[in-house]
Amino acid sequence: MGLELWFLTNFKGKPVWALNRAHLAYLIEYLSADLREKPFDPNTMRTQADQLPAFMKSAKNREGIIKCLKRMYSVTVKT
């Protein structure tokens, strides 16, 4: 997509990335949720979460992925 990645790490050899802090916060919130519901309207376009790789949404990886994301979120950029 040609966008600069601000946050990038690996989880079990697979890339975990976010474009910015807002994207990172969204991922943490989405993956931490106990209940993830799809929009009811069948005419609704796909959500951002639909684009996430299956390994990120998998219950067995969820805790580890969230830890990676939170670690990246806590990093402050020094200029």
Short mmCIF file of the N, C-alpha and C atoms (twelve columns), coordinates in Angstrom:
data_MODEL
# 
_entry.id   MODEL 
# 
loop_
_atom_site.group_PDB 
_atom_site.id 
_atom_site.type_symbol 
_atom_site.label_atom_id 
_atom_site.label_alt_id 
_atom_site.label_comp_id 
_atom_site.label_asym_id 
_atom_site.label_seq_id 
_atom_site.Cartn_x 
_atom_site.Cartn_y 
_atom_site.Cartn_z 
_atom_site.pdbx_PDB_model_num 
ATOM 1   N N  . MET A 1  0.817   -1.196  0.000  1 
ATOM 2   C CA . MET A 1  0.000   0.000   0.000  1 
ATOM 3   C C  . MET A 1  0.861   1.260   0.000  1 
ATOM 4   N N  . GLY A 2  2.155   1.112   0.205  1 
ATOM 5   C CA . GLY A 2  3.046   2.248   0.147  1 
ATOM 6   C C  . GLY A 2  3.029   3.132   1.382  1 
ATOM 7   N N  . LEU A 3  2.404   2.665   2.468  1 
ATOM 8   C CA . LEU A 3  2.352   3.454   3.700  1 
ATOM 9   C C  . LEU A 3  3.485   3.042   4.621  1 
ATOM 10  N N  . GLU A 4  3.990   4.006   5.372  1 
ATOM 11  C CA . GLU A 4  5.073   3.739   6.301  1 
ATOM 12  C C  . GLU A 4  4.527   3.049   7.551  1 
ATOM 13  N N  . LEU A 5  5.192   1.966   7.953  1 
ATOM 14  C CA . LEU A 5  4.795   1.261   9.166  1 
ATOM 15  C C  . LEU A 5  5.541   1.845   10.355 1 
ATOM 16  N N  . TRP A 6  4.802   2.235   11.359 1 
ATOM 17  C CA . TRP A 6  5.414   2.769   12.567 1 
ATOM 18  C C  . TRP A 6  5.652   1.681   13.592 1 
ATOM 19  N N  . PHE A 7  4.858   0.635   13.545 1 
ATOM 20  C CA . PHE A 7  4.960   -0.435  14.521 1 
ATOM 21  C C  . PHE A 7  5.042   -1.762  13.782 1 
ATOM 22  N N  . LEU A 8  6.106   -2.533  14.057 1 
ATOM 23  C CA . LEU A 8  6.291   -3.816  13.392 1 
ATOM 24  C C  . LEU A 8  7.051   -4.745  14.328 1 
ATOM 25  N N  . THR A 9  6.541   -5.950  14.489 1 
ATOM 26  C CA . THR A 9  7.211   -6.990  15.265 1 
ATOM 27  C C  . THR A 9  6.813   -8.332  14.669 1 
ATOM 28  N N  . ASN A 10 7.308   -9.393  15.249 1 
ATOM 29  C CA . ASN A 10 6.969   -10.739 14.797 1 
ATOM 30  C C  . ASN A 10 6.349   -11.523 15.931 1 
ATOM 31  N N  . PHE A 11 5.414   -12.386 15.588 1 
ATOM 32  C CA . PHE A 11 4.819   -13.311 16.538 1 
ATOM 33  C C  . PHE A 11 4.851   -14.684 15.892 1 
ATOM 34  N N  . LYS A 12 5.640   -15.582 16.468 1 
ATOM 35  C CA . LYS A 12 5.805   -16.937 15.913 1 
ATOM 36  C C  . LYS A 12 6.186   -16.894 14.438 1 
ATOM 37  N N  . GLY A 13 7.088   -15.967 14.099 1 
ATOM 38  C CA . GLY A 13 7.598   -15.860 12.744 1 
ATOM 39  C C  . GLY A 13 6.691   -15.149 11.751 1 
ATOM 40  N N  . LYS A 14 5.566   -14.613 12.233 1 
ATOM 41  C CA . LYS A 14 4.642   -13.902 11.345 1 
ATOM 42  C C  . LYS A 14 4.609   -12.430 11.723 1 
ATOM 43  N N  . PRO A 15 4.528   -11.551 10.716 1 
ATOM 44  C CA . PRO A 15 4.560   -10.106 11.012 1 
ATOM 45  C C  . PRO A 15 3.270   -9.618  11.678 1 
ATOM 46  N N  . VAL A 16 3.464   -8.785  12.682 1 
ATOM 47  C CA . VAL A 16 2.365   -8.094  13.356 1 
ATOM 48  C C  . VAL A 16 2.697   -6.620  13.235 1 
ATOM 49  N N  . TRP A 17 1.795   -5.850  12.629 1 
ATOM 50  C CA . TRP A 17 2.117   -4.454  12.353 1 
ATOM 51  C C  . TRP A 17 0.908   -3.553  12.543 1 
ATOM 52  N N  . ALA A 18 1.225   -2.264  12.681 1 
ATOM 53  C CA . ALA A 18 0.187   -1.230  12.753 1 
ATOM 54  C C  . ALA A 18 0.736   0.024   12.085 1 
ATOM 55  N N  . LEU A 19 -0.154  0.784   11.484 1 
ATOM 56  C CA . LEU A 19 0.255   2.006   10.790 1 
ATOM 57  C C  . LEU A 19 0.574   3.138   11.748 1 
ATOM 58  N N  . ASN A 20 -0.187  3.214   12.839 1 
ATOM 59  C CA . ASN A 20 -0.003  4.310   13.803 1 
ATOM 60  C C  . ASN A 20 -0.623  3.904   15.137 1 
ATOM 61  N N  . ARG A 21 -0.570  4.805   16.115 1 
ATOM 62  C CA . ARG A 21 -1.094  4.491   17.447 1 
ATOM 63  C C  . ARG A 21 -2.601  4.225   17.424 1 
ATOM 64  N N  . ALA A 22 -3.347  4.935   16.610 1 
ATOM 65  C CA . ALA A 22 -4.796  4.730   16.531 1 
ATOM 66  C C  . ALA A 22 -5.106  3.327   15.997 1 
ATOM 67  N N  . HIS A 23 -4.372  2.908   14.990 1 
ATOM 68  C CA . HIS A 23 -4.550  1.567   14.427 1 
ATOM 69  C C  . HIS A 23 -4.178  0.509   15.465 1 
ATOM 70  N N  . LEU A 24 -3.094  0.753   16.175 1 
ATOM 71  C CA . LEU A 24 -2.640  -0.151  17.228 1 
ATOM 72  C C  . LEU A 24 -3.691  -0.261  18.336 1 
ATOM 73  N N  . ALA A 25 -4.254  0.868   18.748 1 
ATOM 74  C CA . ALA A 25 -5.297  0.871   19.786 1 
ATOM 75  C C  . ALA A 25 -6.521  0.097   19.306 1 
ATOM 76  N N  . TYR A 26 -6.893  0.266   18.041 1 
ATOM 77  C CA . TYR A 26 -8.030  -0.467  17.476 1 
ATOM 78  C C  . TYR A 26 -7.779  -1.975  17.541 1 
ATOM 79  N N  . LEU A 27 -6.579  -2.404  17.143 1 
ATOM 80  C CA . LEU A 27 -6.262  -3.827  17.156 1 
ATOM 81  C C  . LEU A 27 -6.327  -4.397  18.572 1 
ATOM 82  N N  . ILE A 28 -5.775  -3.667  19.520 1 
ATOM 83  C CA . ILE A 28 -5.802  -4.119  20.918 1 
ATOM 84  C C  . ILE A 28 -7.243  -4.237  21.399 1 
ATOM 85  N N  . GLU A 29 -8.040  -3.224  21.125 1 
ATOM 86  C CA . GLU A 29 -9.440  -3.230  21.558 1 
ATOM 87  C C  . GLU A 29 -10.210 -4.374  20.905 1 
ATOM 88  N N  . TYR A 30 -10.048 -4.542  19.615 1 
ATOM 89  C CA . TYR A 30 -10.782 -5.584  18.890 1 
ATOM 90  C C  . TYR A 30 -10.401 -6.984  19.380 1 
ATOM 91  N N  . LEU A 31 -9.096  -7.243  19.473 1 
ATOM 92  C CA . LEU A 31 -8.652  -8.586  19.850 1 
ATOM 93  C C  . LEU A 31 -8.898  -8.877  21.334 1 
ATOM 94  N N  . SER A 32 -8.995  -7.850  22.160 1 
ATOM 95  C CA . SER A 32 -9.249  -8.036  23.588 1 
ATOM 96  C C  . SER A 32 -10.723 -8.239  23.906 1 
ATOM 97  N N  . ALA A 33 -11.584 -7.913  22.983 1 
ATOM 98  C CA . ALA A 33 -13.032 -7.990  23.228 1 
ATOM 99  C C  . ALA A 33 -13.471 -9.434  23.472 1 
ATOM 100 N N  . ASP A 34 -14.385 -9.599  24.423 1 
ATOM 101 C CA . ASP A 34 -14.932 -10.922 24.714 1 
ATOM 102 C C  . ASP A 34 -15.896 -11.370 23.612 1 
ATOM 103 N N  . LEU A 35 -16.592 -10.421 23.043 1 
ATOM 104 C CA . LEU A 35 -17.585 -10.732 22.021 1 
ATOM 105 C C  . LEU A 35 -17.358 -9.819  20.821 1 
ATOM 106 N N  . ARG A 36 -17.106 -10.435 19.672 1 
ATOM 107 C CA . ARG A 36 -16.907 -9.670  18.445 1 
ATOM 108 C C  . ARG A 36 -18.056 -9.965  17.508 1 
ATOM 109 N N  . GLU A 37 -18.900 -8.974  17.276 1 
ATOM 110 C CA . GLU A 37 -20.066 -9.172  16.422 1 
ATOM 111 C C  . GLU A 37 -19.867 -8.504  15.071 1 
ATOM 112 N N  . LYS A 38 -20.378 -9.155  14.043 1 
ATOM 113 C CA . LYS A 38 -20.367 -8.560  12.703 1 
ATOM 114 C C  . LYS A 38 -21.601 -7.674  12.562 1 
ATOM 115 N N  . PRO A 39 -21.533 -6.674  11.704 1 
ATOM 116 C CA . PRO A 39 -22.722 -5.851  11.456 1 
ATOM 117 C C  . PRO A 39 -23.866 -6.722  10.953 1 
ATOM 118 N N  . PHE A 40 -25.075 -6.422  11.387 1 
ATOM 119 C CA . PHE A 40 -26.240 -7.214  11.018 1 
ATOM 120 C C  . PHE A 40 -26.644 -6.995  9.563  1 
ATOM 121 N N  . ASP A 41 -26.492 -5.784  9.086  1 
ATOM 122 C CA . ASP A 41 -26.919 -5.423  7.730  1 
ATOM 123 C C  . ASP A 41 -26.060 -6.150  6.680  1 
ATOM 124 N N  . PRO A 42 -26.642 -7.044  5.871  1 
ATOM 125 C CA . PRO A 42 -25.862 -7.776  4.866  1 
ATOM 126 C C  . PRO A 42 -25.306 -6.866  3.768  1 
ATOM 127 N N  . ASN A 43 -25.826 -5.660  3.643  1 
ATOM 128 C CA . ASN A 43 -25.332 -4.728  2.634  1 
ATOM 129 C C  . ASN A 43 -24.127 -3.933  3.114  1 
ATOM 130 N N  . THR A 44 -23.801 -4.072  4.389  1 
ATOM 131 C CA . THR A 44 -22.666 -3.347  4.959  1 
ATOM 132 C C  . THR A 44 -21.368 -3.891  4.370  1 
ATOM 133 N N  . MET A 45 -20.465 -3.004  4.089  1 
ATOM 134 C CA . MET A 45 -19.174 -3.420  3.566  1 
ATOM 135 C C  . MET A 45 -18.397 -4.153  4.641  1 
ATOM 136 N N  . ARG A 46 -17.370 -4.821  4.248  1 
ATOM 137 C CA . ARG A 46 -16.533 -5.558  5.194  1 
ATOM 138 C C  . ARG A 46 -15.877 -4.595  6.169  1 
ATOM 139 N N  . THR A 47 -15.620 -5.098  7.359  1 
ATOM 140 C CA . THR A 47 -14.981 -4.272  8.382  1 
ATOM 141 C C  . THR A 47 -13.468 -4.417  8.306  1 
ATOM 142 N N  . GLN A 48 -12.780 -3.538  8.995  1 
ATOM 143 C CA . GLN A 48 -11.325 -3.597  9.044  1 
ATOM 144 C C  . GLN A 48 -10.877 -4.932  9.650  1 
ATOM 145 N N  . ALA A 49 -11.612 -5.424  10.620 1 
ATOM 146 C CA . ALA A 49 -11.257 -6.678  11.284 1 
ATOM 147 C C  . ALA A 49 -11.356 -7.873  10.341 1 
ATOM 148 N N  . ASP A 50 -12.181 -7.795  9.324  1 
ATOM 149 C CA . ASP A 50 -12.288 -8.884  8.352  1 
ATOM 150 C C  . ASP A 50 -10.968 -9.101  7.610  1 
ATOM 151 N N  . GLN A 51 -10.153 -8.082  7.562  1 
ATOM 152 C CA . GLN A 51 -8.888  -8.149  6.837  1 
ATOM 153 C C  . GLN A 51 -7.743  -8.707  7.677  1 
ATOM 154 N N  . LEU A 52 -7.968  -8.906  8.976  1 
ATOM 155 C CA . LEU A 52 -6.909  -9.423  9.845  1 
ATOM 156 C C  . LEU A 52 -6.598  -10.872 9.488  1 
ATOM 157 N N  . PRO A 53 -5.327  -11.235 9.558  1 
ATOM 158 C CA . PRO A 53 -4.972  -12.631 9.288  1 
ATOM 159 C C  . PRO A 53 -5.598  -13.555 10.341 1 
ATOM 160 N N  . ALA A 54 -5.893  -14.777 9.942  1 
ATOM 161 C CA . ALA A 54 -6.540  -15.739 10.839 1 
ATOM 162 C C  . ALA A 54 -5.705  -16.010 12.089 1 
ATOM 163 N N  . PHE A 55 -4.367  -16.028 11.965 1 
ATOM 164 C CA . PHE A 55 -3.544  -16.322 13.133 1 
ATOM 165 C C  . PHE A 55 -3.697  -15.256 14.224 1 
ATOM 166 N N  . MET A 56 -4.033  -14.031 13.842 1 
ATOM 167 C CA . MET A 56 -4.220  -12.974 14.835 1 
ATOM 168 C C  . MET A 56 -5.549  -13.126 15.571 1 
ATOM 169 N N  . LYS A 57 -6.543  -13.646 14.896 1 
ATOM 170 C CA . LYS A 57 -7.871  -13.795 15.495 1 
ATOM 171 C C  . LYS A 57 -8.046  -15.136 16.202 1 
ATOM 172 N N  . SER A 58 -7.113  -16.040 16.010 1 
ATOM 173 C CA . SER A 58 -7.199  -17.366 16.598 1 
ATOM 174 C C  . SER A 58 -7.118  -17.292 18.126 1 
ATOM 175 N N  . ALA A 59 -7.997  -18.025 18.796 1 
ATOM 176 C CA . ALA A 59 -8.039  -18.018 20.264 1 
ATOM 177 C C  . ALA A 59 -6.709  -18.452 20.868 1 
ATOM 178 N N  . LYS A 60 -6.020  -19.403 20.247 1 
ATOM 179 C CA . LYS A 60 -4.769  -19.896 20.823 1 
ATOM 180 C C  . LYS A 60 -3.643  -18.859 20.757 1 
ATOM 181 N N  . ASN A 61 -3.723  -17.895 19.853 1 
ATOM 182 C CA . ASN A 61 -2.687  -16.872 19.717 1 
ATOM 183 C C  . ASN A 61 -3.080  -15.531 20.334 1 
ATOM 184 N N  . ARG A 62 -4.335  -15.384 20.666 1 
ATOM 185 C CA . ARG A 62 -4.860  -14.076 21.042 1 
ATOM 186 C C  . ARG A 62 -4.072  -13.410 22.175 1 
ATOM 187 N N  . GLU A 63 -3.817  -14.142 23.246 1 
ATOM 188 C CA . GLU A 63 -3.107  -13.556 24.393 1 
ATOM 189 C C  . GLU A 63 -1.716  -13.070 24.001 1 
ATOM 190 N N  . GLY A 64 -0.985  -13.878 23.237 1 
ATOM 191 C CA . GLY A 64 0.363   -13.498 22.804 1 
ATOM 192 C C  . GLY A 64 0.356   -12.305 21.862 1 
ATOM 193 N N  . ILE A 65 -0.595  -12.269 20.954 1 
ATOM 194 C CA . ILE A 65 -0.712  -11.151 20.013 1 
ATOM 195 C C  . ILE A 65 -1.008  -9.858  20.777 1 
ATOM 196 N N  . ILE A 66 -1.928  -9.925  21.724 1 
ATOM 197 C CA . ILE A 66 -2.284  -8.734  22.511 1 
ATOM 198 C C  . ILE A 66 -1.073  -8.233  23.291 1 
ATOM 199 N N  . LYS A 67 -0.271  -9.147  23.839 1 
ATOM 200 C CA . LYS A 67 0.946   -8.742  24.553 1 
ATOM 201 C C  . LYS A 67 1.902   -8.008  23.612 1 
ATOM 202 N N  . CYS A 68 2.075   -8.537  22.404 1 
ATOM 203 C CA . CYS A 68 2.946   -7.883  21.409 1 
ATOM 204 C C  . CYS A 68 2.437   -6.486  21.084 1 
ATOM 205 N N  . LEU A 69 1.130   -6.381  20.859 1 
ATOM 206 C CA . LEU A 69 0.540   -5.095  20.500 1 
ATOM 207 C C  . LEU A 69 0.677   -4.089  21.644 1 
ATOM 208 N N  . LYS A 70 0.431   -4.534  22.869 1 
ATOM 209 C CA . LYS A 70 0.551   -3.636  24.028 1 
ATOM 210 C C  . LYS A 70 1.988   -3.201  24.231 1 
ATOM 211 N N  . ARG A 71 2.939   -4.099  23.976 1 
ATOM 212 C CA . ARG A 71 4.359   -3.749  24.086 1 
ATOM 213 C C  . ARG A 71 4.705   -2.655  23.072 1 
ATOM 214 N N  . MET A 72 4.206   -2.804  21.850 1 
ATOM 215 C CA . MET A 72 4.465   -1.796  20.821 1 
ATOM 216 C C  . MET A 72 3.794   -0.476  21.183 1 
ATOM 217 N N  . TYR A 73 2.598   -0.559  21.763 1 
ATOM 218 C CA . TYR A 73 1.853   0.665   22.118 1 
ATOM 219 C C  . TYR A 73 2.582   1.461   23.187 1 
ATOM 220 N N  . SER A 74 3.269   0.759   24.086 1 
ATOM 221 C CA . SER A 74 3.945   1.445   25.192 1 
ATOM 222 C C  . SER A 74 5.257   2.105   24.774 1 
ATOM 223 N N  . VAL A 75 5.751   1.751   23.603 1 
ATOM 224 C CA . VAL A 75 7.003   2.337   23.110 1 
ATOM 225 C C  . VAL A 75 6.762   3.806   22.735 1 
ATOM 226 N N  . THR A 76 7.641   4.667   23.189 1 
ATOM 227 C CA . THR A 76 7.530   6.078   22.794 1 
ATOM 228 C C  . THR A 76 8.592   6.394   21.758 1 
ATOM 229 N N  . VAL A 77 8.226   7.145   20.786 1 
ATOM 230 C CA . VAL A 77 9.137   7.519   19.712 1 
ATOM 231 C C  . VAL A 77 9.954   8.729   20.162 1 
ATOM 232 N N  . LYS A 78 11.252  8.612   20.118 1 
ATOM 233 C CA . LYS A 78 12.122  9.732   20.488 1 
ATOM 234 C C  . LYS A 78 12.658  10.360  19.226 1 
ATOM 235 N N  . THR A 79 12.562  11.670  19.161 1 
ATOM 236 C CA . THR A 79 13.067  12.365  17.952 1 
ATOM 237 C C  . THR A 79 14.343  13.093  18.256 1 
# 
